[in-house]
Short mmCIF file of C-alpha atoms in Angstrom, two decimals:
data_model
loop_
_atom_site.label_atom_id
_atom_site.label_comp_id
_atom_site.label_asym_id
_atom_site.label_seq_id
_atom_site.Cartn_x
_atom_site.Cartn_y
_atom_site.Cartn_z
CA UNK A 1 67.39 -72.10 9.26
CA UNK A 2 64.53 -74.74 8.95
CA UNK A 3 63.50 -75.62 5.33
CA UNK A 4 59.92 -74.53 6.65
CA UNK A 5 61.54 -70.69 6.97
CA UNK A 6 63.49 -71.41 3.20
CA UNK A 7 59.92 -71.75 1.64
CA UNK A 8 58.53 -68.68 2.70
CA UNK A 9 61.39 -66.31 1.53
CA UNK A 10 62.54 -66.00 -2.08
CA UNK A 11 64.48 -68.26 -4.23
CA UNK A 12 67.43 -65.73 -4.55
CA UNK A 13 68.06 -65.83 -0.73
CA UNK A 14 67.56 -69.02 -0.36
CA UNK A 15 70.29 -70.23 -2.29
CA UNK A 16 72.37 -67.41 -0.54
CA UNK A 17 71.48 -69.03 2.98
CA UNK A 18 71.82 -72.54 1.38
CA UNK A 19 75.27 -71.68 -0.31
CA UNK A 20 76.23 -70.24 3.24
CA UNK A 21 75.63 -73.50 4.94
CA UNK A 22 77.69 -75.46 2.85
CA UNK A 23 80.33 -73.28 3.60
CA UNK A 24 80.34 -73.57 6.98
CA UNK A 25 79.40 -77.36 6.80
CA UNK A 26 82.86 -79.64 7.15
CA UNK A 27 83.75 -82.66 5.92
CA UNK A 28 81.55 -82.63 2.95
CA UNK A 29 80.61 -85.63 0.62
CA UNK A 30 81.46 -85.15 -3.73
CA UNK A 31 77.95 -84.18 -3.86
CA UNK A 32 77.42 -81.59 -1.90
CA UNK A 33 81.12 -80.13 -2.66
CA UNK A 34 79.77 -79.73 -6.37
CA UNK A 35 76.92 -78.76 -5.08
CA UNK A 36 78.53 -75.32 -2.91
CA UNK A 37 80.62 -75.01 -6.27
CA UNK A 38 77.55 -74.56 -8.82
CA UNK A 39 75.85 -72.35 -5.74
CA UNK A 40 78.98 -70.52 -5.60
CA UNK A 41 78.66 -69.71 -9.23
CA UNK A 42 75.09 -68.92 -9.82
CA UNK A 43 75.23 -66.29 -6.94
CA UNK A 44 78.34 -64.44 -8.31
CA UNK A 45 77.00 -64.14 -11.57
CA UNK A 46 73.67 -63.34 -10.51
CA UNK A 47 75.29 -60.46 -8.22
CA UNK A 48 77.20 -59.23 -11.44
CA UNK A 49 74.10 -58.79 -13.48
CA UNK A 50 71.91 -57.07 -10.79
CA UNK A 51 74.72 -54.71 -10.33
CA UNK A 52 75.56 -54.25 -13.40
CA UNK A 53 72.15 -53.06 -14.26
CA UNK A 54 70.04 -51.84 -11.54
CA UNK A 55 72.20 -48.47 -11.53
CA UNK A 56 71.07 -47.96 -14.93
CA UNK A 57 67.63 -49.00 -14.47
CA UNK A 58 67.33 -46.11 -11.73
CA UNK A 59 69.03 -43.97 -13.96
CA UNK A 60 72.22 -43.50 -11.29
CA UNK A 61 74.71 -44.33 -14.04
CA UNK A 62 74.84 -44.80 -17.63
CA UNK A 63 75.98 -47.93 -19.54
CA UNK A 64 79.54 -46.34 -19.50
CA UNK A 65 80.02 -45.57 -16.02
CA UNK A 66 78.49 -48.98 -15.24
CA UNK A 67 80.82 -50.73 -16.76
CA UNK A 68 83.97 -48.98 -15.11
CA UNK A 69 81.98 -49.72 -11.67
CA UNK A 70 81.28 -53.43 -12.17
CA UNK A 71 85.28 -53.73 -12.36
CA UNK A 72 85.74 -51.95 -8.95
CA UNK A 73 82.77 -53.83 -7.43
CA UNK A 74 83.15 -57.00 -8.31
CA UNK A 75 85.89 -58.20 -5.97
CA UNK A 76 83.67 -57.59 -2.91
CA UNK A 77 80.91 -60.01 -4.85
CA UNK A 78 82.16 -62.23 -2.48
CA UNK A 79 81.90 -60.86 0.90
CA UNK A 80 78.31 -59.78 0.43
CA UNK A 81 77.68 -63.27 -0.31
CA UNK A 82 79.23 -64.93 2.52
CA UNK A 83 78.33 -62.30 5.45
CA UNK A 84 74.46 -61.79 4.18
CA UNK A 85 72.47 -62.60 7.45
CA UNK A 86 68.68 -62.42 6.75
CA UNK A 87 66.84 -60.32 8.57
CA UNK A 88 63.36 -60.12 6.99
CA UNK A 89 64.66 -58.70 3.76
CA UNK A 90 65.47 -60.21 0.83
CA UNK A 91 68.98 -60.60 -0.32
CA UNK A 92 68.05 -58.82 -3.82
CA UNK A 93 66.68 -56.02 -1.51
CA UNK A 94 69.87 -55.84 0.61
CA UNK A 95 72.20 -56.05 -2.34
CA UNK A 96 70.30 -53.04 -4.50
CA UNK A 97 70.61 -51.05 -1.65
CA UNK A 98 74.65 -51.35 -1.13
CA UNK A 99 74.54 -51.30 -5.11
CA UNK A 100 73.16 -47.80 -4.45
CA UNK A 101 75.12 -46.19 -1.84
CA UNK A 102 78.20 -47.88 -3.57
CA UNK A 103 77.41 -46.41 -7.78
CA UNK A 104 76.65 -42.84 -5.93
CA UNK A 105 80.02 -43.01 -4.18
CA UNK A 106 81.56 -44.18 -7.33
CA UNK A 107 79.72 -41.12 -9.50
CA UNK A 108 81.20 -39.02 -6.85
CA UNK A 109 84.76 -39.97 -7.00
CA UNK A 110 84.52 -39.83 -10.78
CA UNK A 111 83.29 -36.43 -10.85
CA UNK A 112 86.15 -35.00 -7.69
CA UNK A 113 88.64 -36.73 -10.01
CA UNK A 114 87.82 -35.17 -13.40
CA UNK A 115 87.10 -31.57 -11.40
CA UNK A 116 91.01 -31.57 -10.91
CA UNK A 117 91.86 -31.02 -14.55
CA UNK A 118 88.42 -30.39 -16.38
CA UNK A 119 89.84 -29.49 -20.17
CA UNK A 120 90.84 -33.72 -20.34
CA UNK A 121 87.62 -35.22 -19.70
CA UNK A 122 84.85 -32.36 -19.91
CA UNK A 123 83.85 -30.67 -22.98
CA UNK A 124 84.23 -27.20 -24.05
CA UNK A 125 80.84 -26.17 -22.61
CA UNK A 126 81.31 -27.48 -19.42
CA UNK A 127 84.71 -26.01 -19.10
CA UNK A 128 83.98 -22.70 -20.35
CA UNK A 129 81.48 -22.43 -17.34
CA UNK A 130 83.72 -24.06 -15.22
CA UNK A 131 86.97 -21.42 -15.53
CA UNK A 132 85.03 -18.16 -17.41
CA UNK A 133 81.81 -16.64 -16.71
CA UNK A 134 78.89 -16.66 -14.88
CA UNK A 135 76.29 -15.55 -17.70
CA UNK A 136 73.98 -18.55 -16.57
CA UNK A 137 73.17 -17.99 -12.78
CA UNK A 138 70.56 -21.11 -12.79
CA UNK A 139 73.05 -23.45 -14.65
CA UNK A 140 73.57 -27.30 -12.83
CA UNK A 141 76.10 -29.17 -13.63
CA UNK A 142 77.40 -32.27 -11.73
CA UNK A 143 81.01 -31.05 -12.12
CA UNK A 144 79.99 -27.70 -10.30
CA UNK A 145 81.52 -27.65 -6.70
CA UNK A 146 82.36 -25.16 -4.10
CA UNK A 147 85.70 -24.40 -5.83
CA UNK A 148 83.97 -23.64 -8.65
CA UNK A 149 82.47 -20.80 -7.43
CA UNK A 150 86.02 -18.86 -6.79
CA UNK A 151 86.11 -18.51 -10.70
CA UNK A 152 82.79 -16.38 -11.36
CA UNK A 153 84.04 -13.49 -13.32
CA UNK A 154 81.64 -10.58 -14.28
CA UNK A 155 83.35 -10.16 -18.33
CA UNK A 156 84.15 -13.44 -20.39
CA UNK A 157 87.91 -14.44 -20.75
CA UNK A 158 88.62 -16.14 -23.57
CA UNK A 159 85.98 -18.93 -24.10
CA UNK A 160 81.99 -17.26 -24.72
CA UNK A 161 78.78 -18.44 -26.39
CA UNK A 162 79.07 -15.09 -28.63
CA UNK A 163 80.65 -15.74 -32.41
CA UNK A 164 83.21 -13.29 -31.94
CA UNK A 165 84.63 -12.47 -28.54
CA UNK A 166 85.91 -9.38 -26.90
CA UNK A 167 89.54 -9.27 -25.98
CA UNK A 168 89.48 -5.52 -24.33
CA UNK A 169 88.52 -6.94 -20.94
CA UNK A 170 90.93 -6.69 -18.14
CA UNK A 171 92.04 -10.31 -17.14
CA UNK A 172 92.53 -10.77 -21.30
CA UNK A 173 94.79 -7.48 -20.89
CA UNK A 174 96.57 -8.92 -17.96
CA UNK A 175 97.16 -12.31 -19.72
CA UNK A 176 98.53 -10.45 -22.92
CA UNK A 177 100.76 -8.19 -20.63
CA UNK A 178 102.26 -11.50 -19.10
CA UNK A 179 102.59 -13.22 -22.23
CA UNK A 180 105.24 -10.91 -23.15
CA UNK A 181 107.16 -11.83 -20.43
CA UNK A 182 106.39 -15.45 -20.14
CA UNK A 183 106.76 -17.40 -22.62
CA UNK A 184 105.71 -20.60 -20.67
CA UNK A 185 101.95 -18.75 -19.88
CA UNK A 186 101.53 -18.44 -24.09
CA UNK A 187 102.47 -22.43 -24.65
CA UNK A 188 99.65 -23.13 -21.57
CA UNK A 189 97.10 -21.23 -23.82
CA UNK A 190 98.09 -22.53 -27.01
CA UNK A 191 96.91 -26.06 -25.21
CA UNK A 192 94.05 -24.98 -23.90
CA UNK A 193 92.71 -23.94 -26.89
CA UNK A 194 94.00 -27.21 -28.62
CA UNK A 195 92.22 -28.93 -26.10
CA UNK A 196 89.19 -26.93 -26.77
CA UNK A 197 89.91 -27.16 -30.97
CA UNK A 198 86.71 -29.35 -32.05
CA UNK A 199 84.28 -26.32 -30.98
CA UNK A 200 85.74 -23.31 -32.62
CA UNK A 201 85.01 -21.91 -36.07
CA UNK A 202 87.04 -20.19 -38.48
CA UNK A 203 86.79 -16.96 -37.08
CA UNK A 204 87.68 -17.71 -33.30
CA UNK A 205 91.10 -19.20 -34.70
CA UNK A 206 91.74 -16.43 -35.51
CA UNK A 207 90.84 -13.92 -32.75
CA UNK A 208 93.04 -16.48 -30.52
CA UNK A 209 95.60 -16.48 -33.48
CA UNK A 210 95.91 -12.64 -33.01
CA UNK A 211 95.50 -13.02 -29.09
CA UNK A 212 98.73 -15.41 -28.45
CA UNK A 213 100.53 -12.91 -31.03
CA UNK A 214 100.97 -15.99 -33.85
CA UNK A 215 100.57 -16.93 -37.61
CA UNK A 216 97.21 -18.11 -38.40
CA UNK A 217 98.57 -20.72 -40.48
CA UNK A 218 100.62 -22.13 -37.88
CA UNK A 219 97.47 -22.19 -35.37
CA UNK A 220 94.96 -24.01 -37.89
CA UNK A 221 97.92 -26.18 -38.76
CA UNK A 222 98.28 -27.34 -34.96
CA UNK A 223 94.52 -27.24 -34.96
CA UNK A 224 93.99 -30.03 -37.74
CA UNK A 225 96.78 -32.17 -36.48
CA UNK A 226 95.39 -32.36 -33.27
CA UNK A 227 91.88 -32.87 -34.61
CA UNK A 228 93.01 -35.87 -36.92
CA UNK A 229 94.37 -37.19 -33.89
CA UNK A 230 91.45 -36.83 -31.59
CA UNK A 231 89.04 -38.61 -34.78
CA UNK A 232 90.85 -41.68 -35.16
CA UNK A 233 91.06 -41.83 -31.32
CA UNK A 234 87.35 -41.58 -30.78
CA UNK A 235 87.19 -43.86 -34.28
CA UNK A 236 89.10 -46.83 -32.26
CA UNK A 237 87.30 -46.07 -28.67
CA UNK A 238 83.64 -46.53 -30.68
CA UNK A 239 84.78 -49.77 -32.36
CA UNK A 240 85.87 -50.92 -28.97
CA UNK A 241 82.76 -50.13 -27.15
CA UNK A 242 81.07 -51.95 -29.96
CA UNK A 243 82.94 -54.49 -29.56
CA UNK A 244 82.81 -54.64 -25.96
CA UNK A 245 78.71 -54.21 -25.90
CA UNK A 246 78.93 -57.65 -28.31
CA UNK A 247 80.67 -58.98 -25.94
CA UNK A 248 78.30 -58.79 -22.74
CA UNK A 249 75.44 -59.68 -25.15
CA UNK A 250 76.95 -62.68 -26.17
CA UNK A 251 77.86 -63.24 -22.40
CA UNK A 252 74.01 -62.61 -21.36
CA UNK A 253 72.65 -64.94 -24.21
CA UNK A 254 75.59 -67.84 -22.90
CA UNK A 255 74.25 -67.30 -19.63
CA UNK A 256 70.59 -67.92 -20.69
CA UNK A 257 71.37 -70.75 -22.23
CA UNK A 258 72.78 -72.70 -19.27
CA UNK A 259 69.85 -71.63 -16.77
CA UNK A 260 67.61 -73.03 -19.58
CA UNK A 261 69.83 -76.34 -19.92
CA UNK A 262 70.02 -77.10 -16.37
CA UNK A 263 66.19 -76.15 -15.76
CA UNK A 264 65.78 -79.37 -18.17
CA UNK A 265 68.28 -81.26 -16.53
CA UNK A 266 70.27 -81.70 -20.19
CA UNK A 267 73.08 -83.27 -20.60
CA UNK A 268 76.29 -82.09 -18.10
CA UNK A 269 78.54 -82.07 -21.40
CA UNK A 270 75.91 -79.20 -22.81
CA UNK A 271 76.06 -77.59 -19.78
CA UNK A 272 80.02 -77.08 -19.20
CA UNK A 273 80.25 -76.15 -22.75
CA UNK A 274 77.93 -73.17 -22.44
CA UNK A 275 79.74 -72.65 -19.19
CA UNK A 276 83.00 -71.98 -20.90
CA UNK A 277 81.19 -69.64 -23.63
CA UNK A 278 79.78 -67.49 -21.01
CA UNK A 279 83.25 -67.48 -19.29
CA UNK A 280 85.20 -66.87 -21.65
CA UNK A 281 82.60 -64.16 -23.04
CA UNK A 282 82.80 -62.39 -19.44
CA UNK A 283 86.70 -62.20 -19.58
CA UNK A 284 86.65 -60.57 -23.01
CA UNK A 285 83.92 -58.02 -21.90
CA UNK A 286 86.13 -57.10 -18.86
CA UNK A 287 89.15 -56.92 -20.92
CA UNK A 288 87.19 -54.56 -23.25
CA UNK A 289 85.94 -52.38 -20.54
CA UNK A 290 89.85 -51.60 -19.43
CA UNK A 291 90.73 -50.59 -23.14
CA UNK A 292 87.43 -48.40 -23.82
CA UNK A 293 87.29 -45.28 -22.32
CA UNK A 294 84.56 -42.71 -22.64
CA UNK A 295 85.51 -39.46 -23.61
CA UNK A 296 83.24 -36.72 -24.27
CA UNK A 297 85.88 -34.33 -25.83
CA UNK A 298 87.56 -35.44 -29.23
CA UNK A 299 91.39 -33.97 -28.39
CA UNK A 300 92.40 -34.97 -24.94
CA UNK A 301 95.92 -34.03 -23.10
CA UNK A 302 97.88 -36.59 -24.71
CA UNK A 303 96.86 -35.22 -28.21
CA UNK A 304 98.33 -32.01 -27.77
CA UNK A 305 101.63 -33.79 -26.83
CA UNK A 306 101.75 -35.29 -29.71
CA UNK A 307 100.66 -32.32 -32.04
CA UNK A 308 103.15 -30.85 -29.51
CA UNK A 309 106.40 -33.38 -29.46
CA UNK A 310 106.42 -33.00 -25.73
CA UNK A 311 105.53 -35.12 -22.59
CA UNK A 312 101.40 -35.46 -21.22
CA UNK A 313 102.67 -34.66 -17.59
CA UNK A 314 103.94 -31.26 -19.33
CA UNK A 315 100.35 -30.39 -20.37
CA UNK A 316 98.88 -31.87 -16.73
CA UNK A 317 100.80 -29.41 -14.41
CA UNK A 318 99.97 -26.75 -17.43
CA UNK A 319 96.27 -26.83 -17.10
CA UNK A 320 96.45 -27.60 -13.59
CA UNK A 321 99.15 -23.71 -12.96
CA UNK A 322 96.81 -22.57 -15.64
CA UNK A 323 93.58 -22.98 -14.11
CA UNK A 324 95.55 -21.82 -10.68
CA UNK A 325 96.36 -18.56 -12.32
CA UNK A 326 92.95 -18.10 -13.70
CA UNK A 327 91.18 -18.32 -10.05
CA UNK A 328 93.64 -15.47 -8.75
CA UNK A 329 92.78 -13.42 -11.84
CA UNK A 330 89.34 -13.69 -11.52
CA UNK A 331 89.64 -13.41 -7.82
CA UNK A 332 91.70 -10.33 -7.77
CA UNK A 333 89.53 -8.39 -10.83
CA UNK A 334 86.39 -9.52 -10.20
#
């Protein structure tokens, strides 16, 4: 492309088309090989950032899902440099617009993922409307599906908005019948209700105490163990987002920095040492995102192993026959 075509189109693109020549260009001098380098740079941080935020500035994703999607995104940073071909739009343009398509088929996978166990990473709400009743015909939520639908039961299970709950309904009847039998069904609802823990009061412990047919002592007892747990959990995961969040800032304040150093053409020692800080601030902000993990419920399923003393894959495949048993239930008394 002509430099007379380079003018008229942004600056972000033109570097992209410029970077992309070098590239293909052999047998380059030291000059323009640093020069492909520093272009090679700029554009894969500047890719980062605009994907990083543009899904929150259209309100697609929050800071937290952002985060997790920048670290499945980022290795194809590359490829939409290097096969860009201008075509009358911008590069910015044609990068929001895979950054679009790309953080909606990330929310989606997200949400199938979580809808295959909700009681890990929905809260009690959601999963009260998601296995028990259908008392809110105009209620939305994102983890709603078609499958969902299969558990609309006309009477409340176990899990209402009410204070006190009423156990005289037939699936409740059913699942107290069975518990007699089955002593495996009983330790599945013991865990869902741990799971469920930080939203019930005084008085539901012990409905659900009389329910599963066990001291009340015992239940609260299980109840604060796994609550203790679930607190310092949530305690660690805050200080880590903290951290993390400290982390980008310091990153985006590095990177600052070294635009406004090389727009005054300051020394290269400057330069490379701001480099390095925003490097090394980007590697710790990655490493962050990995360990942080956003939760919306305090107890999750490897809690109530603990509280427990027995394996997390024991409480998966619970939930998971649990919520199986629950859809015939419904489906057959409905």
């Amino acid at each position: 492309m002509s430099s007379q075509s380079l003018q008229r189109i942004d600056r972000l693109t033109a570097r992209v088309l410029e970077y992309q020549a070098l590239v293909k260009k052999t047998n380059l001098n030291a000059n323009e090989l640093q020069k492909r380098t520093q272009l090679g740079d700029y554009l894969i941080q500047t890719v980062w950032l605009i994907a990083y935020r543009y899904p929150v500035t259209v309100k697609i994703l929050d800071e937290e899902d952002a985060a997790e999607f920048i670290l499945c995104f980022y290795r194809r940073i590359p490829v939409l440099v290097n096969e860009f071909r201008y075509e009358y739009i911008s590069f910015e343009s044609y990068l929001k617009k895979v950054v679009f398509w790309q953080s909606n088929s990330f929310l989606k996978r997200k949400r199938r993922r979580e809808n295959r166990c909700p009681c890990d990473p929905n809260d009690p709400e959601t999963i009260q409307h998601l296995i028990t009743d259908d008392q809110y015909p105009g209620y939305d939520s994102p983890y709603r599906n078609v499958a969902s639908e299969s558990l609309i039961s006309e009477q409340p299970v176990l899990f209402g908005t009410d204070e006190t709950w009423d156990f005289d309904t037939r699936i409740c009847k059913l699942l107290k019948k069975r518990m007699k039998t089955s002593r495996t069904l009983k330790n599945r609802l013991l865990q869902l209700i741990l799971l469920c823990c930080d939203r019930l009061n005084a008085l539901q412990i012990a409905q659900l105490a009389h329910f599963l047919s066990i001291e009340e002592d015992r239940l609260a007892h299980l109840i604060s163990q796994a609550l203790e747990i679930g607190d310092r959990r949530m305690q660690i995961d805050t200080e880590l987002r903290q951290i993390r969040d400290a982390h980008f800032q310091e990153y985006l304040r590095s990177q600052g920095e070294m635009e406004m150093l090389e727009s005054l053409c300051a020394d290269a020692y400057y330069v490379d040492r701001m480099r390095r800080r925003a490097e090394r601030a980007k590697d710790l902000f990655v490493l962050r995102c990995k360990e942080s993990r956003s939760r919306p419920s305090a107890v999750t399923h490897a809690a109530v192993a603990a509280v427990l003393s027995i394996p997390k894959g024991t409480v998966d495949s619970g939930m998971l026959s649990l919520r199986r048993l629950l859809y015939q239930l419904m489906d057959d008394n409905g």
